[in-house]
JSON list of C-alpha atoms and ligand atoms in Angstrom, two decimals:
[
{"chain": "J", "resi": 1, "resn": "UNK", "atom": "CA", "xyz": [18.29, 17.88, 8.12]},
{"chain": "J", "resi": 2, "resn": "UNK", "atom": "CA", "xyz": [15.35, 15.71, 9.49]},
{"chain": "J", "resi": 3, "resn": "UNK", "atom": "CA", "xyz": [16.01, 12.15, 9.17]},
{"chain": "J", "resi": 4, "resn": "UNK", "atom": "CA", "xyz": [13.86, 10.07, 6.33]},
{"chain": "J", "resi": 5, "resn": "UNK", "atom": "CA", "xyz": [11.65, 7.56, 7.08]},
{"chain": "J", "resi": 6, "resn": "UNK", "atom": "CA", "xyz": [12.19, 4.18, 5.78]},
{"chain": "J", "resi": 7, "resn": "UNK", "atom": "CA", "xyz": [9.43, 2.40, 4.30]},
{"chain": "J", "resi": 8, "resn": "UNK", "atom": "CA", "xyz": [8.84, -0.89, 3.08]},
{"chain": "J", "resi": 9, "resn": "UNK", "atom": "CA", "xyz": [6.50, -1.23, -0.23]},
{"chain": "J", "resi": 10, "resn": "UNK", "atom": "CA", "xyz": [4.25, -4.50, -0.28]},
{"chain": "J", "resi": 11, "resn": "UNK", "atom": "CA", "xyz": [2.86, -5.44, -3.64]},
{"chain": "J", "resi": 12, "resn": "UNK", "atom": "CA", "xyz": [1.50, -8.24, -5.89]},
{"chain": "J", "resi": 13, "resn": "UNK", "atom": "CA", "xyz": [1.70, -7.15, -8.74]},
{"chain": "J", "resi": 14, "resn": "UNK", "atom": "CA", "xyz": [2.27, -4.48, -11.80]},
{"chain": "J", "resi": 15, "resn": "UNK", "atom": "CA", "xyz": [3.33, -2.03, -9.26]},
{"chain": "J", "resi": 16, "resn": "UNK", "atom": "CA", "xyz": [2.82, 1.39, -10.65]},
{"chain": "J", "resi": 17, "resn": "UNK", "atom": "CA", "xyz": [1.80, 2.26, -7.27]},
{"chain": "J", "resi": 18, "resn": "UNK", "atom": "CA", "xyz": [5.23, 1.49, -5.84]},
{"chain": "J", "resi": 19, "resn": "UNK", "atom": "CA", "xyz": [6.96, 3.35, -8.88]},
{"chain": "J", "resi": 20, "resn": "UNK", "atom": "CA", "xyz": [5.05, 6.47, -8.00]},
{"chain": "J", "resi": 21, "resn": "UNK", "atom": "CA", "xyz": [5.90, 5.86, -4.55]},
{"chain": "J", "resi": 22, "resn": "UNK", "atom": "CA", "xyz": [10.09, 5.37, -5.52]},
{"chain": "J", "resi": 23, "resn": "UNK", "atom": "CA", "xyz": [9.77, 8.65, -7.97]},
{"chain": "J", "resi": 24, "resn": "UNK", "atom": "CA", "xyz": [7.46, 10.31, -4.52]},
{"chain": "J", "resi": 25, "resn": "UNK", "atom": "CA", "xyz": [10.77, 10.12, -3.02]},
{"chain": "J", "resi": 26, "resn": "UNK", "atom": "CA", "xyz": [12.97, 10.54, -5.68]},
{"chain": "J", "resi": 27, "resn": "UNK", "atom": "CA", "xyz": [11.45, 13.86, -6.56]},
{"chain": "J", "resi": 28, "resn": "UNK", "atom": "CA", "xyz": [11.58, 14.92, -2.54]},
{"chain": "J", "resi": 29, "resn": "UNK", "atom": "CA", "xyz": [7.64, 14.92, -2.22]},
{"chain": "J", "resi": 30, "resn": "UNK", "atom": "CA", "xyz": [7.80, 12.42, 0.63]},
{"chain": "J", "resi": 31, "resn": "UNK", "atom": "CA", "xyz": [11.36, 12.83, 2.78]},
{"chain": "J", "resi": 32, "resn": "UNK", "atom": "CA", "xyz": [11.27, 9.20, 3.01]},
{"chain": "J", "resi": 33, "resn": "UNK", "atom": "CA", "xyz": [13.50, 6.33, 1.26]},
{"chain": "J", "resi": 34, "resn": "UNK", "atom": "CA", "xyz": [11.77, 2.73, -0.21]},
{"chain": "J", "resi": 35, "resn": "UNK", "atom": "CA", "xyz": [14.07, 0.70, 1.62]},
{"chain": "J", "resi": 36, "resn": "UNK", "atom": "CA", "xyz": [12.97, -2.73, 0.45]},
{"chain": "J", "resi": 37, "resn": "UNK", "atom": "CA", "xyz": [9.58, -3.94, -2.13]},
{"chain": "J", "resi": 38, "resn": "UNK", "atom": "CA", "xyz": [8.24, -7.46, -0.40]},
{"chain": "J", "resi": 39, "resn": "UNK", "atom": "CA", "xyz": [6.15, -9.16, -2.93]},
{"chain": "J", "resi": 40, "resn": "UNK", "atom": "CA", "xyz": [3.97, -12.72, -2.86]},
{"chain": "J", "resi": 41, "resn": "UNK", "atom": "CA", "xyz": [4.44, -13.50, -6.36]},
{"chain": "J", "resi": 42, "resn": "UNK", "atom": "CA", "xyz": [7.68, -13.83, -7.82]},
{"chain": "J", "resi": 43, "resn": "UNK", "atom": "CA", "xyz": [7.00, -12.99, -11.37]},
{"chain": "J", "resi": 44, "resn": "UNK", "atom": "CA", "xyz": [5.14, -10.19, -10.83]},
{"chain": "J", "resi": 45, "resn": "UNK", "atom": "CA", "xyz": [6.46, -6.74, -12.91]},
{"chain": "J", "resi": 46, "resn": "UNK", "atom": "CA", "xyz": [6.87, -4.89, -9.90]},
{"chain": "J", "resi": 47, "resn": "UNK", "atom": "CA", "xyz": [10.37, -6.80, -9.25]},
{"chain": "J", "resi": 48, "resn": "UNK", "atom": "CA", "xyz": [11.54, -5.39, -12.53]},
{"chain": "J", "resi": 49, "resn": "UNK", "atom": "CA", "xyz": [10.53, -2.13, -11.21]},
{"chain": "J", "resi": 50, "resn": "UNK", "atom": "CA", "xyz": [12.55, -2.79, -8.30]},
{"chain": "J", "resi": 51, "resn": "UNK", "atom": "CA", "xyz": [14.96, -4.13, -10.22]},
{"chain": "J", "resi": 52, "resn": "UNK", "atom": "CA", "xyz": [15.46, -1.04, -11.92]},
{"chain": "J", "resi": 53, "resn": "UNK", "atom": "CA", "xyz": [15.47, 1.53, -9.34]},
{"chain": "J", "resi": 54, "resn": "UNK", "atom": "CA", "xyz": [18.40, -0.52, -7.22]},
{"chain": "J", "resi": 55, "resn": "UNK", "atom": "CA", "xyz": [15.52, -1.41, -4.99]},
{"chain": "J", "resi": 56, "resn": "UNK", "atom": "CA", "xyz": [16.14, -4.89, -2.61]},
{"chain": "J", "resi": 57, "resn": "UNK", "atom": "CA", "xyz": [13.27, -7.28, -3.15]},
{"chain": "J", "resi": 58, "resn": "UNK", "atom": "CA", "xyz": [12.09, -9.95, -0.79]},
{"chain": "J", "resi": 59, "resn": "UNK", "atom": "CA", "xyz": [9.87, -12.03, -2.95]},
{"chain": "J", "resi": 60, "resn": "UNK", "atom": "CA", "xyz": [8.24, -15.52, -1.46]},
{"chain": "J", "resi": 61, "resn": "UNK", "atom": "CA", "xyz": [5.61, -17.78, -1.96]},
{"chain": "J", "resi": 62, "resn": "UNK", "atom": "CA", "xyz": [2.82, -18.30, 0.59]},
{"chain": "J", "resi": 63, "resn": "UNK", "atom": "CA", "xyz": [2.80, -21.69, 0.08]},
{"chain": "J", "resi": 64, "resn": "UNK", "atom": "CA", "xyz": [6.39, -22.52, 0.66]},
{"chain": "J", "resi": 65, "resn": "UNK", "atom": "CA", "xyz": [5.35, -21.68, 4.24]},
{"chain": "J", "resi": 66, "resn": "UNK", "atom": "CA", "xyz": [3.60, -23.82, 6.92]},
{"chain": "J", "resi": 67, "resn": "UNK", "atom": "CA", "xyz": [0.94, -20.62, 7.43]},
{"chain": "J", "resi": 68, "resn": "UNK", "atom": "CA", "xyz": [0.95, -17.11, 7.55]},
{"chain": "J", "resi": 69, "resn": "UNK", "atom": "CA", "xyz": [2.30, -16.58, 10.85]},
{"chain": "J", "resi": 70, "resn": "UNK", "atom": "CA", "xyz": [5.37, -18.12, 9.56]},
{"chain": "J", "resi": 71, "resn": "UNK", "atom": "CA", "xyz": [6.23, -15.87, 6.52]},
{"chain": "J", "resi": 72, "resn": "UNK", "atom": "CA", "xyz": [5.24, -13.26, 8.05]},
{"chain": "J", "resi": 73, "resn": "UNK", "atom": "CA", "xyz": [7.46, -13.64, 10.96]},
{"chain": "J", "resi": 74, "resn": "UNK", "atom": "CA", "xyz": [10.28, -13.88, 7.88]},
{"chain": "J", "resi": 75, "resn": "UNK", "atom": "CA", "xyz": [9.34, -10.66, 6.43]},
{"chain": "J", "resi": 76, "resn": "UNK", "atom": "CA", "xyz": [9.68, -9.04, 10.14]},
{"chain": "J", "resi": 77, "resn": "UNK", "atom": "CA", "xyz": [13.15, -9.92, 10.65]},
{"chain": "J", "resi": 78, "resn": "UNK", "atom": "CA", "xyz": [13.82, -8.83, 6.93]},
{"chain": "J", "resi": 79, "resn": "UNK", "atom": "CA", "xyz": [12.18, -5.30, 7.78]},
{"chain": "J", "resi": 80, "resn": "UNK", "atom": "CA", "xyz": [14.46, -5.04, 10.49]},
{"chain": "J", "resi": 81, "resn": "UNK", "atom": "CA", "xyz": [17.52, -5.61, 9.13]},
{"chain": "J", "resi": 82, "resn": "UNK", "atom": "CA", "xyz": [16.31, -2.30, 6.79]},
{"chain": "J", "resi": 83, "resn": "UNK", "atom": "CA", "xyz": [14.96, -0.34, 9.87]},
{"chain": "J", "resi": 84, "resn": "UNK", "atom": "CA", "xyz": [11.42, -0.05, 8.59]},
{"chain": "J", "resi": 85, "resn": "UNK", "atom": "CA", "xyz": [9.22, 2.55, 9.86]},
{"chain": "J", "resi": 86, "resn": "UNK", "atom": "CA", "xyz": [6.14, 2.03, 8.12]},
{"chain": "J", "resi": 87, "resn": "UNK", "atom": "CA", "xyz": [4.71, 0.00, 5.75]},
{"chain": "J", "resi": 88, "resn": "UNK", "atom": "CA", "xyz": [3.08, 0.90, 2.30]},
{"chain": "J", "resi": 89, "resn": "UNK", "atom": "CA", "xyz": [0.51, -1.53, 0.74]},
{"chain": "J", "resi": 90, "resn": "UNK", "atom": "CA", "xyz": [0.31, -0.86, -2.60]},
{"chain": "J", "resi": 91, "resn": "UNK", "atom": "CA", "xyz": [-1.47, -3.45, -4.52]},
{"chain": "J", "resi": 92, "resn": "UNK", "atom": "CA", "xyz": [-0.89, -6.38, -1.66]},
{"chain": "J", "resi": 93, "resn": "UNK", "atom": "CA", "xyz": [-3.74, -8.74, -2.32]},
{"chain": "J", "resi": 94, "resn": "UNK", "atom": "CA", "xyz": [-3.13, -10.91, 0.87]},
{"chain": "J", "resi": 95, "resn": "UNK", "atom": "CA", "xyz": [-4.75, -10.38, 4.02]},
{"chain": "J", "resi": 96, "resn": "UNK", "atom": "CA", "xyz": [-2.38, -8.84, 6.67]},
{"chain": "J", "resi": 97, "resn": "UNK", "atom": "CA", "xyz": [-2.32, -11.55, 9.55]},
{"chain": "J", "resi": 98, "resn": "UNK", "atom": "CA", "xyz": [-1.83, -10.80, 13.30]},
{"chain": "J", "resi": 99, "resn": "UNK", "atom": "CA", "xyz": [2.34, -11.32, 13.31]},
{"chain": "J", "resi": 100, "resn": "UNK", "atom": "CA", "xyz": [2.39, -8.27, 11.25]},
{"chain": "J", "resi": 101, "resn": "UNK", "atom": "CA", "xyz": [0.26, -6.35, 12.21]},
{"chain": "J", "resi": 102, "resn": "UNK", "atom": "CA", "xyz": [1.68, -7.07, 16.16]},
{"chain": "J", "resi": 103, "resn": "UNK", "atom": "CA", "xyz": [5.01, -5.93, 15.31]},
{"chain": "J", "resi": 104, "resn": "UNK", "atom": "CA", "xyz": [3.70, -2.65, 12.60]},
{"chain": "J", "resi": 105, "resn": "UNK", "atom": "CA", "xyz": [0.79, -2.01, 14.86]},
{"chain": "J", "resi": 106, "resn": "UNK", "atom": "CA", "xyz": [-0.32, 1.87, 13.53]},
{"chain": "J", "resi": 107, "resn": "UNK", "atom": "CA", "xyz": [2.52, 1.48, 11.05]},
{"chain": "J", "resi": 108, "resn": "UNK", "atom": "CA", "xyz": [0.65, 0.19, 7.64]},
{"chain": "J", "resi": 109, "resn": "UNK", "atom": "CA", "xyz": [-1.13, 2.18, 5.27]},
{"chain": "J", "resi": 110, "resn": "UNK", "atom": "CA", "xyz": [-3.00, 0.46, 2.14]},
{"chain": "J", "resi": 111, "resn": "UNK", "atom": "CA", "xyz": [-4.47, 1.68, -0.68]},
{"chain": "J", "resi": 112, "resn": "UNK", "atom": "CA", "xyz": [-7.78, 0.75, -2.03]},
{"chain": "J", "resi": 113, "resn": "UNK", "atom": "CA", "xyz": [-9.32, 1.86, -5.27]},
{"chain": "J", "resi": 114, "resn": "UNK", "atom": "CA", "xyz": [-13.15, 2.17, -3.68]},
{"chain": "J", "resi": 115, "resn": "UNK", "atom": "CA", "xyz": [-14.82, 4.98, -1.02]},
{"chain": "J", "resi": 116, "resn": "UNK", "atom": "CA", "xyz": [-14.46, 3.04, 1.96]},
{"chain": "J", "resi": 117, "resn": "UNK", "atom": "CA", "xyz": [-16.39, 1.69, 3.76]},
{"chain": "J", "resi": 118, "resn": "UNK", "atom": "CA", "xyz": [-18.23, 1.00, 0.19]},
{"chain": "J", "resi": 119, "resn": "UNK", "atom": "CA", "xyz": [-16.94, -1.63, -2.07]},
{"chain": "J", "resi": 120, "resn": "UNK", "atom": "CA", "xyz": [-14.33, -3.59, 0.39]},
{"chain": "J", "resi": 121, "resn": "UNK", "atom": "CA", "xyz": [-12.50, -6.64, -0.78]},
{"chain": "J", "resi": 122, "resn": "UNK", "atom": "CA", "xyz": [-10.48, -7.73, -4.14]},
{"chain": "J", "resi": 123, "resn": "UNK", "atom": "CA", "xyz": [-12.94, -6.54, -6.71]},
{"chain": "J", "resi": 124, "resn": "UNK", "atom": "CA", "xyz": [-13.79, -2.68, -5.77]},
{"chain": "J", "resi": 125, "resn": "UNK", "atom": "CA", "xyz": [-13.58, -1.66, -9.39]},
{"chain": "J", "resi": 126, "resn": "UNK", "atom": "CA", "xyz": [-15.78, -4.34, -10.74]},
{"chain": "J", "resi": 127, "resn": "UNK", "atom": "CA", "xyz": [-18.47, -3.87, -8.01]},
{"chain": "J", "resi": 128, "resn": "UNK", "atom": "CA", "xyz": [-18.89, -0.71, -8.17]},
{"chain": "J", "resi": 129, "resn": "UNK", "atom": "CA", "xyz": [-19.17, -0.76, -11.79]},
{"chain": "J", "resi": 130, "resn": "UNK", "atom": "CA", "xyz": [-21.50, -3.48, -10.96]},
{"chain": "J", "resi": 131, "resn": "UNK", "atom": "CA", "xyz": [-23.75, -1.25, -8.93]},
{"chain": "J", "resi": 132, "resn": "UNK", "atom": "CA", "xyz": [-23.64, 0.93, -11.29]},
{"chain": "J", "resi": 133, "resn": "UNK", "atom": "CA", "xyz": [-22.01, 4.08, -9.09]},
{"chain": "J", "resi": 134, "resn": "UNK", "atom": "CA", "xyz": [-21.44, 7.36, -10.69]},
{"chain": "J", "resi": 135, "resn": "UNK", "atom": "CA", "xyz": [-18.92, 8.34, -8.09]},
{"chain": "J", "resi": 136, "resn": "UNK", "atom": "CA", "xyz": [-15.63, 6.45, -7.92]},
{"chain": "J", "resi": 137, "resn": "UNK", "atom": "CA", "xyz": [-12.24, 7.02, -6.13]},
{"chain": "J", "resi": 138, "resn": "UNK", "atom": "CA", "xyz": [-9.79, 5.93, -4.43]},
{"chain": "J", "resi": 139, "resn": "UNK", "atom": "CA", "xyz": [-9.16, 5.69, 0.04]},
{"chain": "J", "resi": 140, "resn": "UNK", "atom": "CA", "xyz": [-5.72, 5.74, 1.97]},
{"chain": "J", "resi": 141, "resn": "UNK", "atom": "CA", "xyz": [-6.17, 4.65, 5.26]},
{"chain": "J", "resi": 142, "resn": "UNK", "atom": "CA", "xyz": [-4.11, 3.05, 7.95]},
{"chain": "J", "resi": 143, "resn": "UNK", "atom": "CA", "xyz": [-5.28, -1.01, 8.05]},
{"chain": "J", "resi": 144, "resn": "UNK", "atom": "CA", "xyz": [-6.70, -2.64, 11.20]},
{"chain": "J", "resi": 145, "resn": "UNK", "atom": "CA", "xyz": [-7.70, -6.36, 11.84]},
{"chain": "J", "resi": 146, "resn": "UNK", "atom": "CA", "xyz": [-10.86, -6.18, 9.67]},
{"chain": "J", "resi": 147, "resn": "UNK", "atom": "CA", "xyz": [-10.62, -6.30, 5.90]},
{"chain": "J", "resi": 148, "resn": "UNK", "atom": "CA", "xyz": [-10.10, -2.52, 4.21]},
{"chain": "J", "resi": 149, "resn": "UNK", "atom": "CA", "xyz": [-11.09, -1.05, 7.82]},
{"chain": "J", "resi": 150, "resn": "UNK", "atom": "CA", "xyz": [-8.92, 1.42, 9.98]},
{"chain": "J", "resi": 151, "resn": "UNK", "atom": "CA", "xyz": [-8.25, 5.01, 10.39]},
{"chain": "J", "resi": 152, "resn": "UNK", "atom": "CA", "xyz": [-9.18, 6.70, 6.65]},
{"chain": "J", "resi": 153, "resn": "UNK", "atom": "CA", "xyz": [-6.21, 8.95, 5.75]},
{"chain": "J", "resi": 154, "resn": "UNK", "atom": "CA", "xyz": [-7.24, 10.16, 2.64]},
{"chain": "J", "resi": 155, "resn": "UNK", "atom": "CA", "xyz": [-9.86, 10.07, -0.14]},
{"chain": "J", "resi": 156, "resn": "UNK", "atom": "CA", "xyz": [-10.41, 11.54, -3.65]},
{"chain": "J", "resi": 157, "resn": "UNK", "atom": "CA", "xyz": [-13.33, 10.73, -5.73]},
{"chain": "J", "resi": 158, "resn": "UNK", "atom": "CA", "xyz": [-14.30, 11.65, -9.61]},
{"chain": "J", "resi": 159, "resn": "UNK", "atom": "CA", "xyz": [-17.88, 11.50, -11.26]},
{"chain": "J", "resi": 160, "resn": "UNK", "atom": "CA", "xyz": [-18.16, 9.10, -13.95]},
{"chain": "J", "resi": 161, "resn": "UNK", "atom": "CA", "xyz": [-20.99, 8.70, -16.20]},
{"chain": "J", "resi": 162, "resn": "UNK", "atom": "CA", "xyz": [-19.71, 6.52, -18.91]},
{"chain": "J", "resi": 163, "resn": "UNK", "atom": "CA", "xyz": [-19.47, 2.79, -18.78]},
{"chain": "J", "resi": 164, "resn": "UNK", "atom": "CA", "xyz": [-15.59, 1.73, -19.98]},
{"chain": "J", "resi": 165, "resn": "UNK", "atom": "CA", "xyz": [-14.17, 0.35, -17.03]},
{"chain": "J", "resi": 166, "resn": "UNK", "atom": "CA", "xyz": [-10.51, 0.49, -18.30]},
{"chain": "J", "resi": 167, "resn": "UNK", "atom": "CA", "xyz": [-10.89, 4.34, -18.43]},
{"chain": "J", "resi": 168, "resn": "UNK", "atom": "CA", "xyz": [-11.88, 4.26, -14.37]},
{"chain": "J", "resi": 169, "resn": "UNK", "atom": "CA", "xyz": [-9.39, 2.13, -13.79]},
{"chain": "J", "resi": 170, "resn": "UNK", "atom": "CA", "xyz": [-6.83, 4.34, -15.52]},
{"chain": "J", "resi": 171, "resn": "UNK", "atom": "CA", "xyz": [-8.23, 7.33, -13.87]},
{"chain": "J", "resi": 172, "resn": "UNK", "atom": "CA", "xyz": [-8.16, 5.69, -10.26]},
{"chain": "J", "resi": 173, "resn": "UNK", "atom": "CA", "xyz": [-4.31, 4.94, -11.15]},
{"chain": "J", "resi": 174, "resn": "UNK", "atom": "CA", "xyz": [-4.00, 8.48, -12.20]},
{"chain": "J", "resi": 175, "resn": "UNK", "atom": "CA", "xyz": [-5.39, 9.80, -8.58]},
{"chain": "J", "resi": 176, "resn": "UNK", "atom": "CA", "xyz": [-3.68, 7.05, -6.34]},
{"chain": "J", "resi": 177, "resn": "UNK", "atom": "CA", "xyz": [-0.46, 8.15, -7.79]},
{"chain": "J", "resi": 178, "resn": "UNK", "atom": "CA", "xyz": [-0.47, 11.36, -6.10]},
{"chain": "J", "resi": 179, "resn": "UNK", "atom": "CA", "xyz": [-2.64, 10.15, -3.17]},
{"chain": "J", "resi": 180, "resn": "UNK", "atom": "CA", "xyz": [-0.32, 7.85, -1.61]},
{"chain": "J", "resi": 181, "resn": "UNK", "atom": "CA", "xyz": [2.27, 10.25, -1.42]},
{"chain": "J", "resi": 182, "resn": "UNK", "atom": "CA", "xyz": [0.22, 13.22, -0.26]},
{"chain": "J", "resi": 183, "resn": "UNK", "atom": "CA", "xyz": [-1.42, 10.53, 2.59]},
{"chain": "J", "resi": 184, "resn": "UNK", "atom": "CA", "xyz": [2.24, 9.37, 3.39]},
{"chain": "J", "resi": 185, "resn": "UNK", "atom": "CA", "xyz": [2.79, 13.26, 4.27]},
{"chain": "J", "resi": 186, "resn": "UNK", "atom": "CA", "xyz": [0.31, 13.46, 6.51]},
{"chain": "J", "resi": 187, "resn": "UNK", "atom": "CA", "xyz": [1.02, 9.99, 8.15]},
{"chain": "J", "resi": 188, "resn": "UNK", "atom": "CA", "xyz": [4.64, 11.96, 8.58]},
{"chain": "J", "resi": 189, "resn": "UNK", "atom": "CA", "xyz": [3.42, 14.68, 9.64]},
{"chain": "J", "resi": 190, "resn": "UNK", "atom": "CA", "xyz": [2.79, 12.74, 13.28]},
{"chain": "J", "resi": 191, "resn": "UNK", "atom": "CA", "xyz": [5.11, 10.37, 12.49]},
{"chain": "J", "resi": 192, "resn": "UNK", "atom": "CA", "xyz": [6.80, 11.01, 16.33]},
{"chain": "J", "resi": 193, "resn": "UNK", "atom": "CA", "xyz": [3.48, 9.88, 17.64]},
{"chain": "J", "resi": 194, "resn": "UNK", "atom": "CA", "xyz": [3.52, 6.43, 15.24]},
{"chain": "J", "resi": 195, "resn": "UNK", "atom": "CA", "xyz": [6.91, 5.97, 16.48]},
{"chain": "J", "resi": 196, "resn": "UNK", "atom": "CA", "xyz": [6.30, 5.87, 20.14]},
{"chain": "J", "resi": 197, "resn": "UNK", "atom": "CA", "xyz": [3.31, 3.60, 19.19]},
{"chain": "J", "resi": 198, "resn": "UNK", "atom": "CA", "xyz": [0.72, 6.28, 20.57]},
{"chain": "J", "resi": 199, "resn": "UNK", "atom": "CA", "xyz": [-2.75, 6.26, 18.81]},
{"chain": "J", "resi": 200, "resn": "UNK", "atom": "CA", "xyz": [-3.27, 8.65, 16.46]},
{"chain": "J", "resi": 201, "resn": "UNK", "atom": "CA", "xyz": [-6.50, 10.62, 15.01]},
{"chain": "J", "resi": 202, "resn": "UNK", "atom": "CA", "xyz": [-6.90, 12.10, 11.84]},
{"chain": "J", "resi": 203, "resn": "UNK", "atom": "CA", "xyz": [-8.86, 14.97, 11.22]},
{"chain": "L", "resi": 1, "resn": "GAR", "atom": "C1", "xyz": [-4.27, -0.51, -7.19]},
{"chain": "L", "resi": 1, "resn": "GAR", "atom": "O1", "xyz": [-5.34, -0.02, -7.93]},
{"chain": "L", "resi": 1, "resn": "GAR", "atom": "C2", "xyz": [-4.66, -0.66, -5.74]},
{"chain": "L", "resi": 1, "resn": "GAR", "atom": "O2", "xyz": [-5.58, 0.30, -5.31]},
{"chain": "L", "resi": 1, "resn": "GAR", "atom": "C3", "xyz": [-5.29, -2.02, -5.74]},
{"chain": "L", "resi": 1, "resn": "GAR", "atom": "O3", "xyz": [-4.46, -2.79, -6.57]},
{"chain": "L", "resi": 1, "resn": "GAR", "atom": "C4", "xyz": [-3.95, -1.95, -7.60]},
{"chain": "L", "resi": 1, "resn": "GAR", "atom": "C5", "xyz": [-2.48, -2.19, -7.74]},
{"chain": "L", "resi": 1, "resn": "GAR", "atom": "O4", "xyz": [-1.98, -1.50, -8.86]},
{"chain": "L", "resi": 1, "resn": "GAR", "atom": "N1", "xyz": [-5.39, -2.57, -4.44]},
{"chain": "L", "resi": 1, "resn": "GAR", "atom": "C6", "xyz": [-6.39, -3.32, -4.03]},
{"chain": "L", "resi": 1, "resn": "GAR", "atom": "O5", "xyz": [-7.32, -3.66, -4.76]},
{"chain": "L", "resi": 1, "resn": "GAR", "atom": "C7", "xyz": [-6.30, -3.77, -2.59]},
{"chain": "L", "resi": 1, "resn": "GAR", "atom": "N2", "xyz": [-7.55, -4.31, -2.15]},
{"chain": "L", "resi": 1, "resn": "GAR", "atom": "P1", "xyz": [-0.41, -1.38, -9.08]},
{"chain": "L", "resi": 1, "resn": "GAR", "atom": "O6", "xyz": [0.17, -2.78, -8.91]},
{"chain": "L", "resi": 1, "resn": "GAR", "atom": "O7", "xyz": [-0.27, -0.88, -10.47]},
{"chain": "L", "resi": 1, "resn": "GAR", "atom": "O8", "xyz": [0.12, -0.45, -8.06]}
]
């Protein structure tokens, strides 16, 4: 049997993302295993949902650090003590800095409810709705130094005519649920080449 890959889930907050991600493997969608959840904000409901699925949690707060480099450089040598593979960002609103990326170069995917390159940043779903889009969705992509750039993974987009923004938002949820794992599969899928830190293309 082929080993699983471990992965590390970074989030902020409710964390339905990373539950989907925990059932993902669970279920055997992904032949991976959510080794730890590392989270910015210690009273966010996704540490229950750790909590609850016997997932470790390495929860900190920014500013209990001199700077970024420094907690970041925390949260390496906590990855490695798990063996982490790659990295999932699912709902991590803080910008990766250079430590991480360094040492997870290839290795992080994020999730972003928005067709990159449109609608970048912390707000997607309120600026598109603000520009009054009829196309919404949701990008998987491997992250770079630039904010929401890197290789695109995987997309999926719905038409939307209406104008209740809690039922996009619920129907963004509803596709990045079974996004994430299906782009995880295909990160997998040349997982050999992540691992020896080659560059990879996805077409
Ligand atoms: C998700 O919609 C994710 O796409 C978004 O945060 C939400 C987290 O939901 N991420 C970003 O906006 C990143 N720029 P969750 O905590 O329920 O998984």
């Amino acid at each position: 049997m082929n080993k699983k890959t471990n992965i590390a889930v970074f989030a902020s907050g409710n964390g339905s993302n990373f539950e989907a991600l925990v059932q993902a493997c669970k279920n055997g969608t992904i032949a991976a295993d959510i080794r730890i959840l590392v989270c910015d904000q210690p009273n966010a409901y996704c540490i229950e949902r750790a909590k609850n699925h016997n997932v470790p949690v390495f929860a900190f707060k920014a500013k209990e650090f001199t700077d970024k480099a420094h907690y970041e450089t925390e949260i390496c040598r906590i990855l490695k003590t798990y063996d982490i593979e790659l990295i999932c960002l699912a709902g991590y609103m803080r910008i990766v800095g250079h430590t991480l990326l360094q040492a997870y170069d290839g290795k992080i995917l994020n999730i972003h409810p928005a067709l990159l390159p449109a609608f970048k940043g912390a707000h997607a779903i309120d600026d598109a709705f603000r520009f009054g889009v009829k196309v919404f969705g949701v990008t998987v992509h491997l992250i770079d130094d630039t904010i929401d750039g890197g290789t695109i993974v995987a997309q999926r987009a719905f038409e939307y005519y209406g104008n209740d923004r809690n039922e996009v938002e619920a129907k963004l949820h509803e596709i990045e649920h079974q996004l994430y794992p299906e782009a995880i599969n295909i990160i997998l899928k040349t997982q050999k080449k992540i691992i020896h830190n080659e560059s990879i293309s996805i077409c």
